[in-house]
Tab-separated table of C-alpha atoms (C1' of nucleotides) in Angstrom:
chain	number	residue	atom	x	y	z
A	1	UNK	CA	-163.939	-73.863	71.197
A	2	UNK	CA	-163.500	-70.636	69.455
A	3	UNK	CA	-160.629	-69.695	66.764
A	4	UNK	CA	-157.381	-68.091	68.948
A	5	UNK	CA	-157.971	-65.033	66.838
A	6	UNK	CA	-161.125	-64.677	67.578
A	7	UNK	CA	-160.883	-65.175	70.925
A	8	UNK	CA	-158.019	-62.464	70.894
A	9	UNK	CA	-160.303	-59.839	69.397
A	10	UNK	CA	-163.405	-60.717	71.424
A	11	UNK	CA	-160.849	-59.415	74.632
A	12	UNK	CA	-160.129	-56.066	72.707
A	13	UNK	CA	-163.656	-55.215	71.901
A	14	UNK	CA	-164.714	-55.898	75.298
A	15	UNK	CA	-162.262	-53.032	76.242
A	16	UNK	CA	-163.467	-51.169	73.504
A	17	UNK	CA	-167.006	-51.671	74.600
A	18	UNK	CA	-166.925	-50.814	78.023
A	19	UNK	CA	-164.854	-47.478	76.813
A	20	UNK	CA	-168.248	-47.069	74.542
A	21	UNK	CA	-170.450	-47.265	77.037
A	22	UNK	CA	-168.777	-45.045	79.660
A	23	UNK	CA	-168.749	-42.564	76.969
A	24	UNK	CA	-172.992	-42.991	77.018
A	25	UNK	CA	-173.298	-45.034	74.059
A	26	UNK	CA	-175.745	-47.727	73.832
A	27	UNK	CA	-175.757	-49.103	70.303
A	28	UNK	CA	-172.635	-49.593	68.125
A	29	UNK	CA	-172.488	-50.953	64.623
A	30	UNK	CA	-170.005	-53.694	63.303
A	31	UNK	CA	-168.190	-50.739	61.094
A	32	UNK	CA	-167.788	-48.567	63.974
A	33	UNK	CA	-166.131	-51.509	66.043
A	34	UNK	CA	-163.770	-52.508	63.286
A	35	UNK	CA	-162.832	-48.892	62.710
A	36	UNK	CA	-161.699	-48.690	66.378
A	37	UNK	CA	-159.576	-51.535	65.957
A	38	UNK	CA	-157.620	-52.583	62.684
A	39	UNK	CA	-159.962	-54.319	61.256
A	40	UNK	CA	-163.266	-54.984	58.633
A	41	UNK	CA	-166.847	-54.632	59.313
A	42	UNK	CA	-167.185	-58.313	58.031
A	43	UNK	CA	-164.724	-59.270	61.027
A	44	UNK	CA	-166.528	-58.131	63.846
A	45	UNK	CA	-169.626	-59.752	62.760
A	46	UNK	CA	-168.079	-62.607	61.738
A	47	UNK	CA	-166.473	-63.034	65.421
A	48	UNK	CA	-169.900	-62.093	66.928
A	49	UNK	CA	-171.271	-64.453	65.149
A	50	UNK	CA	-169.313	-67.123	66.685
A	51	UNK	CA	-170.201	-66.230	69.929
A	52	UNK	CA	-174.260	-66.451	69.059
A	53	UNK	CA	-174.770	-63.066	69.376
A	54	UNK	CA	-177.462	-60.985	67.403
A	55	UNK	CA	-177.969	-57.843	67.414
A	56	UNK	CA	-180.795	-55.515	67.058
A	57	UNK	CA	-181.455	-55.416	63.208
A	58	UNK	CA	-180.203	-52.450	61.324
A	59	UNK	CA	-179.300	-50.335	65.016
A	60	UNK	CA	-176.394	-52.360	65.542
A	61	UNK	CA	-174.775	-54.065	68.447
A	62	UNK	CA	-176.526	-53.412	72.192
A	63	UNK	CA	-173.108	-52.580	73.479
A	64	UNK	CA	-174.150	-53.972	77.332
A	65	UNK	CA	-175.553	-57.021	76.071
A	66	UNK	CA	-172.594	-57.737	74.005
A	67	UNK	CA	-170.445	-56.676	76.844
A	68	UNK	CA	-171.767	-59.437	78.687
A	69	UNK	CA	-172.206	-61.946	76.331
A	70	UNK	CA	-168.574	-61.642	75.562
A	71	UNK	CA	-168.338	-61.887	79.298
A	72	UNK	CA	-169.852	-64.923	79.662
A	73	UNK	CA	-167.676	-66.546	76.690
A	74	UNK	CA	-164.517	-65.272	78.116
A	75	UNK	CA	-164.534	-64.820	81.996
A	76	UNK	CA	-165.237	-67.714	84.283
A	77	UNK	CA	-168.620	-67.880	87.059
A	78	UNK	CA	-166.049	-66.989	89.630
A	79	UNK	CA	-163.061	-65.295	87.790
A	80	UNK	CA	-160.257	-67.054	87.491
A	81	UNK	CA	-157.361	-66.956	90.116
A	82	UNK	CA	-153.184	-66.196	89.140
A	83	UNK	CA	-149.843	-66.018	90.715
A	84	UNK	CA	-146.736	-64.203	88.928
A	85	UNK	CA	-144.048	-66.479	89.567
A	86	UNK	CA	-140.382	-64.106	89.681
A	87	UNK	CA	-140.945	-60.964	90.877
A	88	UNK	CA	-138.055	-58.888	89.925
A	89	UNK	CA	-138.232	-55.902	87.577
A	90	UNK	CA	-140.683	-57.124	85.070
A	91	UNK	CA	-142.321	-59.075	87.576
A	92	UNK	CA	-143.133	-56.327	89.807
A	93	UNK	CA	-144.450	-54.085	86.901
A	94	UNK	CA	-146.606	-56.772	85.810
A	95	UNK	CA	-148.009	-57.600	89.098
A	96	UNK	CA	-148.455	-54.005	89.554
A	97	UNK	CA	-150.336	-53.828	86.055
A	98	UNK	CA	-152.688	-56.300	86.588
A	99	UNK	CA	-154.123	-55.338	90.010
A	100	UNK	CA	-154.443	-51.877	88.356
A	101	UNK	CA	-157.003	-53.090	86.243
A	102	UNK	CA	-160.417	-54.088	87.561
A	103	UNK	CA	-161.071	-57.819	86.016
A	104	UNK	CA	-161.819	-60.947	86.544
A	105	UNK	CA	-158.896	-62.303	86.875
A	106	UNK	CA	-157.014	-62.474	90.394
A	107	UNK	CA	-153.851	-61.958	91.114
A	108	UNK	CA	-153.795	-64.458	94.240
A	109	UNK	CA	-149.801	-64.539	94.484
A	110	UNK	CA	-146.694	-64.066	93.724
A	111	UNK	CA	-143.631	-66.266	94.319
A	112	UNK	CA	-139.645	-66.032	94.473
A	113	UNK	CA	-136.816	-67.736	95.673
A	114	UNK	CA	-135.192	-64.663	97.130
A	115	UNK	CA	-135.663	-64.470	100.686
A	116	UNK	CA	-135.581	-60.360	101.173
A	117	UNK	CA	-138.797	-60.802	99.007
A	118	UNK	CA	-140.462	-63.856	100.445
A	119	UNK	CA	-143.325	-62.957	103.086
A	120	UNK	CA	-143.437	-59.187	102.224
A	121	UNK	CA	-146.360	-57.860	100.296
A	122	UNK	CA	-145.459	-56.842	96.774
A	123	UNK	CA	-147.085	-54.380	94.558
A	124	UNK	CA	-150.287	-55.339	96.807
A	125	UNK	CA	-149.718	-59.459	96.514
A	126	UNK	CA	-147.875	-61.295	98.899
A	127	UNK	CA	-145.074	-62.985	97.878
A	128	UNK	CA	-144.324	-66.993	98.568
A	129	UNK	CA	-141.072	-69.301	98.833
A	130	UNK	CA	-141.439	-71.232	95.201
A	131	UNK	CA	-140.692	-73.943	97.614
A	132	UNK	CA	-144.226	-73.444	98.931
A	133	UNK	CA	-145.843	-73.269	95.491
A	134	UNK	CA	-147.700	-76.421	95.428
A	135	UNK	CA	-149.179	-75.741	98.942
A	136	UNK	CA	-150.579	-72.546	97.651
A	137	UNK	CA	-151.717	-72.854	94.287
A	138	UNK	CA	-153.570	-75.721	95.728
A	139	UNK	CA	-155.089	-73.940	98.546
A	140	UNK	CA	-155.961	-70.492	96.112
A	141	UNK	CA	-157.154	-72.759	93.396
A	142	UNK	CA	-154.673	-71.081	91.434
A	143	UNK	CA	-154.905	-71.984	87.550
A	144	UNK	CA	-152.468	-69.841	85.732
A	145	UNK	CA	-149.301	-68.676	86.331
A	146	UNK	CA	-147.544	-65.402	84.634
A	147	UNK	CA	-143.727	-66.607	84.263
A	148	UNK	CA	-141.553	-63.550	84.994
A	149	UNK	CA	-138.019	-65.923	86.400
A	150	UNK	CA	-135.165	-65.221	84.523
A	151	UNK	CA	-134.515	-67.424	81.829
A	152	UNK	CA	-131.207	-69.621	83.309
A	153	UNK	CA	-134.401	-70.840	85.896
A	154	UNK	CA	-137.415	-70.779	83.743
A	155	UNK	CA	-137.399	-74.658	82.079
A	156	UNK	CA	-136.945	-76.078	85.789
A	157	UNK	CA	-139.556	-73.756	87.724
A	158	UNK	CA	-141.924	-74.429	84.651
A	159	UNK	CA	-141.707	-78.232	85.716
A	160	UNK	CA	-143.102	-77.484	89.302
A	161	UNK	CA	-145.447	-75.068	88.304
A	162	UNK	CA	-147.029	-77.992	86.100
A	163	UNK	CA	-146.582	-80.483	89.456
A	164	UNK	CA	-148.462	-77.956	91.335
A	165	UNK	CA	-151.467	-78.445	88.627
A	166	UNK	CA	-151.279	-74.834	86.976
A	167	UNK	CA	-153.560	-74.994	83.617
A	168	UNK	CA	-152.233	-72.256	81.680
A	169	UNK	CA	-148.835	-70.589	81.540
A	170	UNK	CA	-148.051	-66.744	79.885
A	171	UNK	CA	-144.512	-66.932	79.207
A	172	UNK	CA	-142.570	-63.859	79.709
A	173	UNK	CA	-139.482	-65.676	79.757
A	174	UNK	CA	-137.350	-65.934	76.525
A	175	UNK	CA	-137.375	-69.635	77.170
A	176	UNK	CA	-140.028	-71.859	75.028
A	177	UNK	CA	-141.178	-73.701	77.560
A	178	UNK	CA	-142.172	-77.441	77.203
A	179	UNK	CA	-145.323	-78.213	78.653
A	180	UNK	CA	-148.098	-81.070	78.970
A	181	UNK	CA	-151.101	-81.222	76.091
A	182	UNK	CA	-153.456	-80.136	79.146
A	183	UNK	CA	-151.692	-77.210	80.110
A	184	UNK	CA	-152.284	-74.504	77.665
A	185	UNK	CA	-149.494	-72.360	77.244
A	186	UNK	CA	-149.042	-68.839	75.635
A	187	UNK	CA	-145.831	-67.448	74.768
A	188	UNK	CA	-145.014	-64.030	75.585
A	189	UNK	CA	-141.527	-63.011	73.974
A	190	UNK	CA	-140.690	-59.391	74.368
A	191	UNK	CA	-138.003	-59.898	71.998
A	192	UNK	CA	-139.730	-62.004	69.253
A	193	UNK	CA	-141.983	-59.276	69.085
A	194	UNK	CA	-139.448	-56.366	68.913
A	195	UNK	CA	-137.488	-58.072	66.506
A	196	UNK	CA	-140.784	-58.571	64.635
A	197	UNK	CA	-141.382	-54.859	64.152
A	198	UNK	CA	-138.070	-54.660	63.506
A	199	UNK	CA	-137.897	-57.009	60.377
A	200	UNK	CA	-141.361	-55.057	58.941
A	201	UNK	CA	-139.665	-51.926	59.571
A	202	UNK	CA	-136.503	-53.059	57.669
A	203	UNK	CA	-138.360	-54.535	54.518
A	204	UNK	CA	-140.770	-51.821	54.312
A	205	UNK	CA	-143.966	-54.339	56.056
A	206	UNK	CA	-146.978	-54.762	54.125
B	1	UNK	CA	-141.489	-60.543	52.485
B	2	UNK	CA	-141.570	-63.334	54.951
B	3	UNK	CA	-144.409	-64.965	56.747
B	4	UNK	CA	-145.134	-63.008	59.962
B	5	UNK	CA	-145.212	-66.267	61.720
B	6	UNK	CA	-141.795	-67.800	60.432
B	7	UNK	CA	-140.511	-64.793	61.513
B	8	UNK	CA	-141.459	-65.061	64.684
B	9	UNK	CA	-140.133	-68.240	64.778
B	10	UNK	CA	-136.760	-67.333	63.107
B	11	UNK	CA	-136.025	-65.027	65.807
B	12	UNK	CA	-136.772	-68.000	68.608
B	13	UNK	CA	-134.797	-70.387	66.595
B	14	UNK	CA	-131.888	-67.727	66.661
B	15	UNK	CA	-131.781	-67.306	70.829
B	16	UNK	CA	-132.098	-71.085	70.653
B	17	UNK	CA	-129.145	-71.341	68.410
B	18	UNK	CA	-127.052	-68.915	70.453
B	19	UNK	CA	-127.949	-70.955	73.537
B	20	UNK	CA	-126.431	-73.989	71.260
B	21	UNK	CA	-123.478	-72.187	70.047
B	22	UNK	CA	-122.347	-71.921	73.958
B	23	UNK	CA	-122.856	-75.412	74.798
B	24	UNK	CA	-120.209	-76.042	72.007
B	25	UNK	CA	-122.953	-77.653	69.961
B	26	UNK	CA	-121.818	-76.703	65.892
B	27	UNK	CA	-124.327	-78.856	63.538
B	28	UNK	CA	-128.104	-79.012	64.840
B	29	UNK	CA	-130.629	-81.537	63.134
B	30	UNK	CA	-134.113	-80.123	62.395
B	31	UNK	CA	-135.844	-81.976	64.367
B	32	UNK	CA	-133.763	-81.314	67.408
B	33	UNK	CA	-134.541	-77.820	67.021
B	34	UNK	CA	-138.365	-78.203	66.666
B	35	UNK	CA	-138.483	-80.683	69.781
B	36	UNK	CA	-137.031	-77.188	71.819
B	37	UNK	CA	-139.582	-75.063	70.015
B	38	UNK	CA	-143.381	-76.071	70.285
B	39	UNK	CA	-143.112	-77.310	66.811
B	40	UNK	CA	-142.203	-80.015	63.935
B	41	UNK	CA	-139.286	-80.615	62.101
B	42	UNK	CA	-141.299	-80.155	59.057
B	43	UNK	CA	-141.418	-76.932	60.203
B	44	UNK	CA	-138.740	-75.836	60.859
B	45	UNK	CA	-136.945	-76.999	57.555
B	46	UNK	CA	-139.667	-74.960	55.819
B	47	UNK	CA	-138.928	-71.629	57.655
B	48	UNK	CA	-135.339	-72.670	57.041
B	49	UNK	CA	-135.882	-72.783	53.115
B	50	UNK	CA	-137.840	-69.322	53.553
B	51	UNK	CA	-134.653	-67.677	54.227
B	52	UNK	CA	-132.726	-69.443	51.565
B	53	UNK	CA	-130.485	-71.235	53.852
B	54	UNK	CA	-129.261	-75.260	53.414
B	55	UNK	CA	-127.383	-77.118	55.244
B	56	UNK	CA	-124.862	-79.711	55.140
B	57	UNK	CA	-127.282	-82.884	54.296
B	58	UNK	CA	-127.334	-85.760	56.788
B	59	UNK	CA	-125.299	-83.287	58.985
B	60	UNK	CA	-128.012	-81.155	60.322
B	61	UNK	CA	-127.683	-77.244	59.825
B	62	UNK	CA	-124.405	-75.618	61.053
B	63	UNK	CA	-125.152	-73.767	64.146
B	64	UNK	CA	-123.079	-70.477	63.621
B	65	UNK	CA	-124.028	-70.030	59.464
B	66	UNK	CA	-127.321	-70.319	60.685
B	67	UNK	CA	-127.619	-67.664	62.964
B	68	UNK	CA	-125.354	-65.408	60.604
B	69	UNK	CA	-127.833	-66.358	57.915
B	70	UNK	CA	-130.894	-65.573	60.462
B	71	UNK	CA	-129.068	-62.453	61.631
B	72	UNK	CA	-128.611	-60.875	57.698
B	73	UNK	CA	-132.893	-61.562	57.518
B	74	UNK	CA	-133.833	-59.920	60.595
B	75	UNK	CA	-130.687	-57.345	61.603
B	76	UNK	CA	-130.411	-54.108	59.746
B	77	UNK	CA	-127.144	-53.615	59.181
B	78	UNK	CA	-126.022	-50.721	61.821
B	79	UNK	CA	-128.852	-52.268	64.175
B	80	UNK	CA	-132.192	-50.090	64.704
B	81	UNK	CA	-132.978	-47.392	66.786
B	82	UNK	CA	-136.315	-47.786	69.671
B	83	UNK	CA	-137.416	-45.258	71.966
B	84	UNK	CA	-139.449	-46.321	75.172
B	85	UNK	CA	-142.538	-43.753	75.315
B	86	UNK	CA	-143.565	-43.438	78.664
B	87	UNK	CA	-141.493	-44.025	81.815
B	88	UNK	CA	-143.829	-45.442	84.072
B	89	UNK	CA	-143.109	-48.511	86.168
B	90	UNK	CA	-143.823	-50.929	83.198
B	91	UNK	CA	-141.424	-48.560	80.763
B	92	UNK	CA	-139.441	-48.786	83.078
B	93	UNK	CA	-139.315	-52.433	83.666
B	94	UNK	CA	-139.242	-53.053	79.878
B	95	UNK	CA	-136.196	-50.828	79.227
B	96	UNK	CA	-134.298	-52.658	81.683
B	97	UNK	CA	-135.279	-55.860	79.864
B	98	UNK	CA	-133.852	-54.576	76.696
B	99	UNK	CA	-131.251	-52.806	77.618
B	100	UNK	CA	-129.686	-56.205	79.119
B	101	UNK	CA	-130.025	-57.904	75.977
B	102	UNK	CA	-127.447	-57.987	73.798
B	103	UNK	CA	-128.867	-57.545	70.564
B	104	UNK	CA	-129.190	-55.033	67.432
B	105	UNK	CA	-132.316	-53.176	68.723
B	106	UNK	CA	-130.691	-50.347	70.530
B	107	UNK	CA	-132.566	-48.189	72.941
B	108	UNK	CA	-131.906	-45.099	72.216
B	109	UNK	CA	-134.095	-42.574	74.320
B	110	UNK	CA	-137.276	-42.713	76.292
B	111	UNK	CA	-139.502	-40.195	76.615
B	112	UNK	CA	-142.217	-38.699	79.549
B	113	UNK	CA	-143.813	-35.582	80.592
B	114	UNK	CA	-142.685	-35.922	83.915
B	115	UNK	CA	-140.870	-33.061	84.837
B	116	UNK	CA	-139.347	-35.046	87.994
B	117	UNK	CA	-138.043	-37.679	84.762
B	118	UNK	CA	-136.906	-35.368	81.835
B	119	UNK	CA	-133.228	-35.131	81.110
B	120	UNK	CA	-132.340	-38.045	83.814
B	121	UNK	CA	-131.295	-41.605	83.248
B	122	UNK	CA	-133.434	-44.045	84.191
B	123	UNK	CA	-132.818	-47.994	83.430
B	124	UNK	CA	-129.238	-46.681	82.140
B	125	UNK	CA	-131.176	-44.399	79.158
B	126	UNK	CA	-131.429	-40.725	79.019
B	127	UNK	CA	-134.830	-39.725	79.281
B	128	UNK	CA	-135.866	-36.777	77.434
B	129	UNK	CA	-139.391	-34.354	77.571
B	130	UNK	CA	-142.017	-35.439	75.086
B	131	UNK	CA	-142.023	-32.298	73.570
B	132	UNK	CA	-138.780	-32.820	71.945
B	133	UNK	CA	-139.719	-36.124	70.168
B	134	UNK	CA	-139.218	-35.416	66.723
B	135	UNK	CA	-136.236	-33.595	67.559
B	136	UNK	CA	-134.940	-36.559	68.901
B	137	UNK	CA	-136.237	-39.201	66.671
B	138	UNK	CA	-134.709	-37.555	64.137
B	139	UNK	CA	-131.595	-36.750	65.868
B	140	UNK	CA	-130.713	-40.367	66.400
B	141	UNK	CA	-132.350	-41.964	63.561
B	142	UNK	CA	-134.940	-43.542	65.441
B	143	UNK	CA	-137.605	-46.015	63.631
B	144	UNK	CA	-139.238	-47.888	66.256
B	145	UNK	CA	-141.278	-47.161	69.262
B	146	UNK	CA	-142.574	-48.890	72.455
B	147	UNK	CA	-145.606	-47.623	73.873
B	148	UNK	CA	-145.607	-47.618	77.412
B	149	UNK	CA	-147.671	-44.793	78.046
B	150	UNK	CA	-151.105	-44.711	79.924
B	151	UNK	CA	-153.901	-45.633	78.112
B	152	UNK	CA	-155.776	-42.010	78.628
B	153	UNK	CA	-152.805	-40.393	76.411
B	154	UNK	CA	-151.956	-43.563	73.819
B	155	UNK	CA	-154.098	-42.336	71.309
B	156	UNK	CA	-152.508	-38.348	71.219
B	157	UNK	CA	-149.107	-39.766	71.750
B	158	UNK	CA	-149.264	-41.871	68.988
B	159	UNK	CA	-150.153	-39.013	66.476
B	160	UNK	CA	-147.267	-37.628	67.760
B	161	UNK	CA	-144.901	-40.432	67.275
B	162	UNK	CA	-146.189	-41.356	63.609
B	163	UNK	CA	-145.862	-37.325	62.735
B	164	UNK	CA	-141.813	-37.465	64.202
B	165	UNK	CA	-141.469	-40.691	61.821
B	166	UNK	CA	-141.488	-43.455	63.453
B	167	UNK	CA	-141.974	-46.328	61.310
B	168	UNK	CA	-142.556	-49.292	63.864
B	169	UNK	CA	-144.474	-49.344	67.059
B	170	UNK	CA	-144.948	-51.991	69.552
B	171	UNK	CA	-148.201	-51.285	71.735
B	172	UNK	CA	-148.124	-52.103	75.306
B	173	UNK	CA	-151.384	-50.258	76.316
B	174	UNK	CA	-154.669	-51.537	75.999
B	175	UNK	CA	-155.731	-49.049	73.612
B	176	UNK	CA	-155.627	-50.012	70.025
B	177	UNK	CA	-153.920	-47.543	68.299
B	178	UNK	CA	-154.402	-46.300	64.160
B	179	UNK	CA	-151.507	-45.650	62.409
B	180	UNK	CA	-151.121	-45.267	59.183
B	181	UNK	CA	-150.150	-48.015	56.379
B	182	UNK	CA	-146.720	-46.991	56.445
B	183	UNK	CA	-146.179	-47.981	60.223
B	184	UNK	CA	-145.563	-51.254	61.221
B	185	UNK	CA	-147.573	-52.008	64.200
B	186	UNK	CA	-147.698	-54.993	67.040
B	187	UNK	CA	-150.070	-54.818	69.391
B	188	UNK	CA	-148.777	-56.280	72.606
B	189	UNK	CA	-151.566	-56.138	75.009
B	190	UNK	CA	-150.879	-58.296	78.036
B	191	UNK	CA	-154.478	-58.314	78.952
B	192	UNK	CA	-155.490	-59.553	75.619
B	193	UNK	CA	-152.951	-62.767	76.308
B	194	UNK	CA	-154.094	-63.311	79.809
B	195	UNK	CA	-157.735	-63.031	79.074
B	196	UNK	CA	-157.029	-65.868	75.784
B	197	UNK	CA	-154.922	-67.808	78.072
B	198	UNK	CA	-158.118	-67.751	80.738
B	199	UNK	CA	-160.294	-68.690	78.163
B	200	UNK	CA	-158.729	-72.078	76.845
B	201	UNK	CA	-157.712	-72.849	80.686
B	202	UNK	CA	-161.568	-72.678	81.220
B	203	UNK	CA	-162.489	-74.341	78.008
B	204	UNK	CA	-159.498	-77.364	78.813
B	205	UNK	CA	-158.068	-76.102	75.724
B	206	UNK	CA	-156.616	-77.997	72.543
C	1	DA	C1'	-197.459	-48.254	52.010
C	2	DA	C1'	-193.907	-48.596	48.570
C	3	DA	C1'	-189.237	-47.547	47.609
C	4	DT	C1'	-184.814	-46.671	49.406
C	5	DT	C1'	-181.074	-47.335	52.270
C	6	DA	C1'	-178.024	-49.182	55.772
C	7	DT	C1'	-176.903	-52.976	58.136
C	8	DT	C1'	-176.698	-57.707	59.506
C	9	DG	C1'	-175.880	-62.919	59.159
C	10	DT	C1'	-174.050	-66.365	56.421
C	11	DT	C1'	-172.621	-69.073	52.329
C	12	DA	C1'	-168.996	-69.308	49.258
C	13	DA	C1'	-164.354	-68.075	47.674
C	14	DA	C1'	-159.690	-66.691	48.590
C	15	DT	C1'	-155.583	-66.492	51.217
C	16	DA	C1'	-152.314	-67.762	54.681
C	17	DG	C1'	-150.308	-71.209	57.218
C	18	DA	C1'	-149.245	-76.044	58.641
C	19	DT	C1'	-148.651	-80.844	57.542
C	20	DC	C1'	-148.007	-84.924	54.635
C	21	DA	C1'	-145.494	-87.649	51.649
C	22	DC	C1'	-141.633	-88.733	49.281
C	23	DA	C1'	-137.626	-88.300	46.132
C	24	DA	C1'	-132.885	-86.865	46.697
C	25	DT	C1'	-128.818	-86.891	49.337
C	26	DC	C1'	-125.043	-88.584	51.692
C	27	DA	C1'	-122.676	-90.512	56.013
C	28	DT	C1'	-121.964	-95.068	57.824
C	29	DG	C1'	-121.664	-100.014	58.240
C	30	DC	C1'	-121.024	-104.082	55.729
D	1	DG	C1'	-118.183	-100.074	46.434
D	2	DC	C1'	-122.965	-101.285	47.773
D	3	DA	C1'	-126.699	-101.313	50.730
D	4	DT	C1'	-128.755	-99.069	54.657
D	5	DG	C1'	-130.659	-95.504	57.176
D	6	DA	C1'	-131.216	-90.776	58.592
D	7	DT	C1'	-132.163	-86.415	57.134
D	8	DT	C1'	-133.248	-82.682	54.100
D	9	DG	C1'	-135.971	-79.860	50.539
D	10	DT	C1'	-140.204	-79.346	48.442
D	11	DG	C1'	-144.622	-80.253	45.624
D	12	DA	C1'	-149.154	-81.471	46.984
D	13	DT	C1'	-152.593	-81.429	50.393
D	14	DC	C1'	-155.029	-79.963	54.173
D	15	DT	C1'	-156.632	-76.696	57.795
D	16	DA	C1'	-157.420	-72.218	59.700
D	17	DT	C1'	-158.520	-67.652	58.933
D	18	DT	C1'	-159.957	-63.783	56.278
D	19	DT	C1'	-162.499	-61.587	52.757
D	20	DA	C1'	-166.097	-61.227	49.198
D	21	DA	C1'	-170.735	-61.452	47.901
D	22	DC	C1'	-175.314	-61.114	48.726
D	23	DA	C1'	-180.063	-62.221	50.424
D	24	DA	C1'	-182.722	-60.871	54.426
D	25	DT	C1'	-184.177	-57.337	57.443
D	26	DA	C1'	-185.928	-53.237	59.234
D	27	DA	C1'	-185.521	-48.149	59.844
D	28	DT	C1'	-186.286	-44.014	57.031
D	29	DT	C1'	-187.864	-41.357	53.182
D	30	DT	C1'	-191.124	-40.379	49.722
DNA sequence: AAATTATTGTTAAATAGATCACAATCATGC
DNA sequence: GCATGATTGTGATCTATTTAACAATAATTT
């Protein structure tokens, strides 16, 4: 099990990466990575490290190799399969967002409670009665659900999303959510975040 | 200068508190508020003594001081000034979000170069031409900015926004941006999340 | 081919963050 | 009023994460 942080910047190099190599680069160094990010030379090769990567000695990283090693770390064999539960503004944009990019991770679903929505094929997903959640994330082997509900809904939907067997939750909601040990959850708090810049901004940040 | 991570959590404490404040709840223990948090009550009473703040022993922490006393860490006084940069759907979405909260983070102004958006209101915000920026920014004493543009333009955009002033910049793209010491920056990068969330669903996490 | 240089991989040290342990406090019951 | 019990505030400890330091390596120069 890697370090969170790690695993964090092992997604943005990827990205980084795959820019690299569209742009007809084949070797990068660990001081050229870090410089595209914000971030030290000893980083990168520290989190590279972890993942049992070496490179080719003094010529740097093989940016497809470490493309896919990081792939193999990060994605699953068959990607992994999603619903956004509440599509409403945010959810829509979201939805929209992540079918946009190419990945391996599937937006399967979506789900609602409002019935102009239900059946109708949103942002390119079709949208489900909640009520028919279970049914669904069991038949999509469906392991991780994007929580876009308002927030006066989100602690009792977040119950049945755990029934239906959902592993991991992103949390747009400004809810914290209260979830088993085996369900891993990640909290997504537009506002935390804002009013995070906000405080730096006031005191002048480091 | 506090933690970043207790301030995080201040801010979630804060919507918990208000959410207490309603249900006529006035004294709150610490371990209550940790068991609606992912957290301890050791915790919390350390962020708690962070911001100076102690409560009436054996009572638990008075509800409305505390929020005051959370408010005076992470308000500015008048409130601060955001911009939304780039109207797309997910600038769009995210300026609805924000402008529905009540809160001391204003949004100002967004900003495109959509001739079919410039000078009309969209998500209840006047949208203005991106060539005006620093006009603007400085206009309205705007410090922070959301970046909601596509990824192909985050990089010139964000020149752009450091050069008008901005001080504070939360990163929605997928493109991590350099900015100089000066300017607080969060990157925000729902892919990032997803992808980490993926990756501890697949490794049946901690 | 020896010396130089740039870069990596990794051990050790430093820093940031979370938890433990417990004295101090004070409402409540006796 | 004294003992009891619940809760806080905080020094000490522990864990996670980052950074420093440097030997090992191999391309490049001389």
């Amino acid at each position: 099990m890697l370090p969170e942080r790690t695993v964090e910047r092992l997604s943005e190099y990827r990205r980084t990466l795959l820019q690299s190599l569209e742009e007809g680069k084949t070797h990068i160094f660990s001081h050229e990575l870090a410089a595209l990010h914000h971030n030290t030379a000893v980083q990168v090769r520290r989190d590279i490290m972890f993942i049992g990567y070496t490179s080719m000695q003094r010529k740097g990283y093989d940016v497809r190799d470490l493309i896919d090693v990081i792939g193999e770390i990060l994605d699953s064999e068959k990607g992994l399969n999603v619903a956004v539960v509440g599509i409403g503004n945010l959810g829509r944009a979201v939805t929209t967002y992540f079918v946009g990019k190419r990945s391996k991770l599937n937006i399967i679903a979506t789900f609602d409670v409002d019935h102009t929505k239900i059946e109708r094929v949103i942002s390119g997903v079709k949208c489900y009665s909640l009520s028919r959640l279970k049914e669904i994330v069991e038949s999509y082997e469906i392991s991780v659900a994007i929580m876009t509900v308002p927030a006066t809904s989100a602690s009792e939907v977040t119950s049945q999303i755990v029934d239906a067997g959902i592993k991991g939750i992103m949390n747009f909601t400004t809810v914290p959510l209260i979830v088993p040990d085996d369900c891993y959850l990640e909290e997504y708090d537009m506002i935390t975040s804002l009013e995070k810049v906000a405080y730096f901004v006031k005191s002048g940040q480091s």
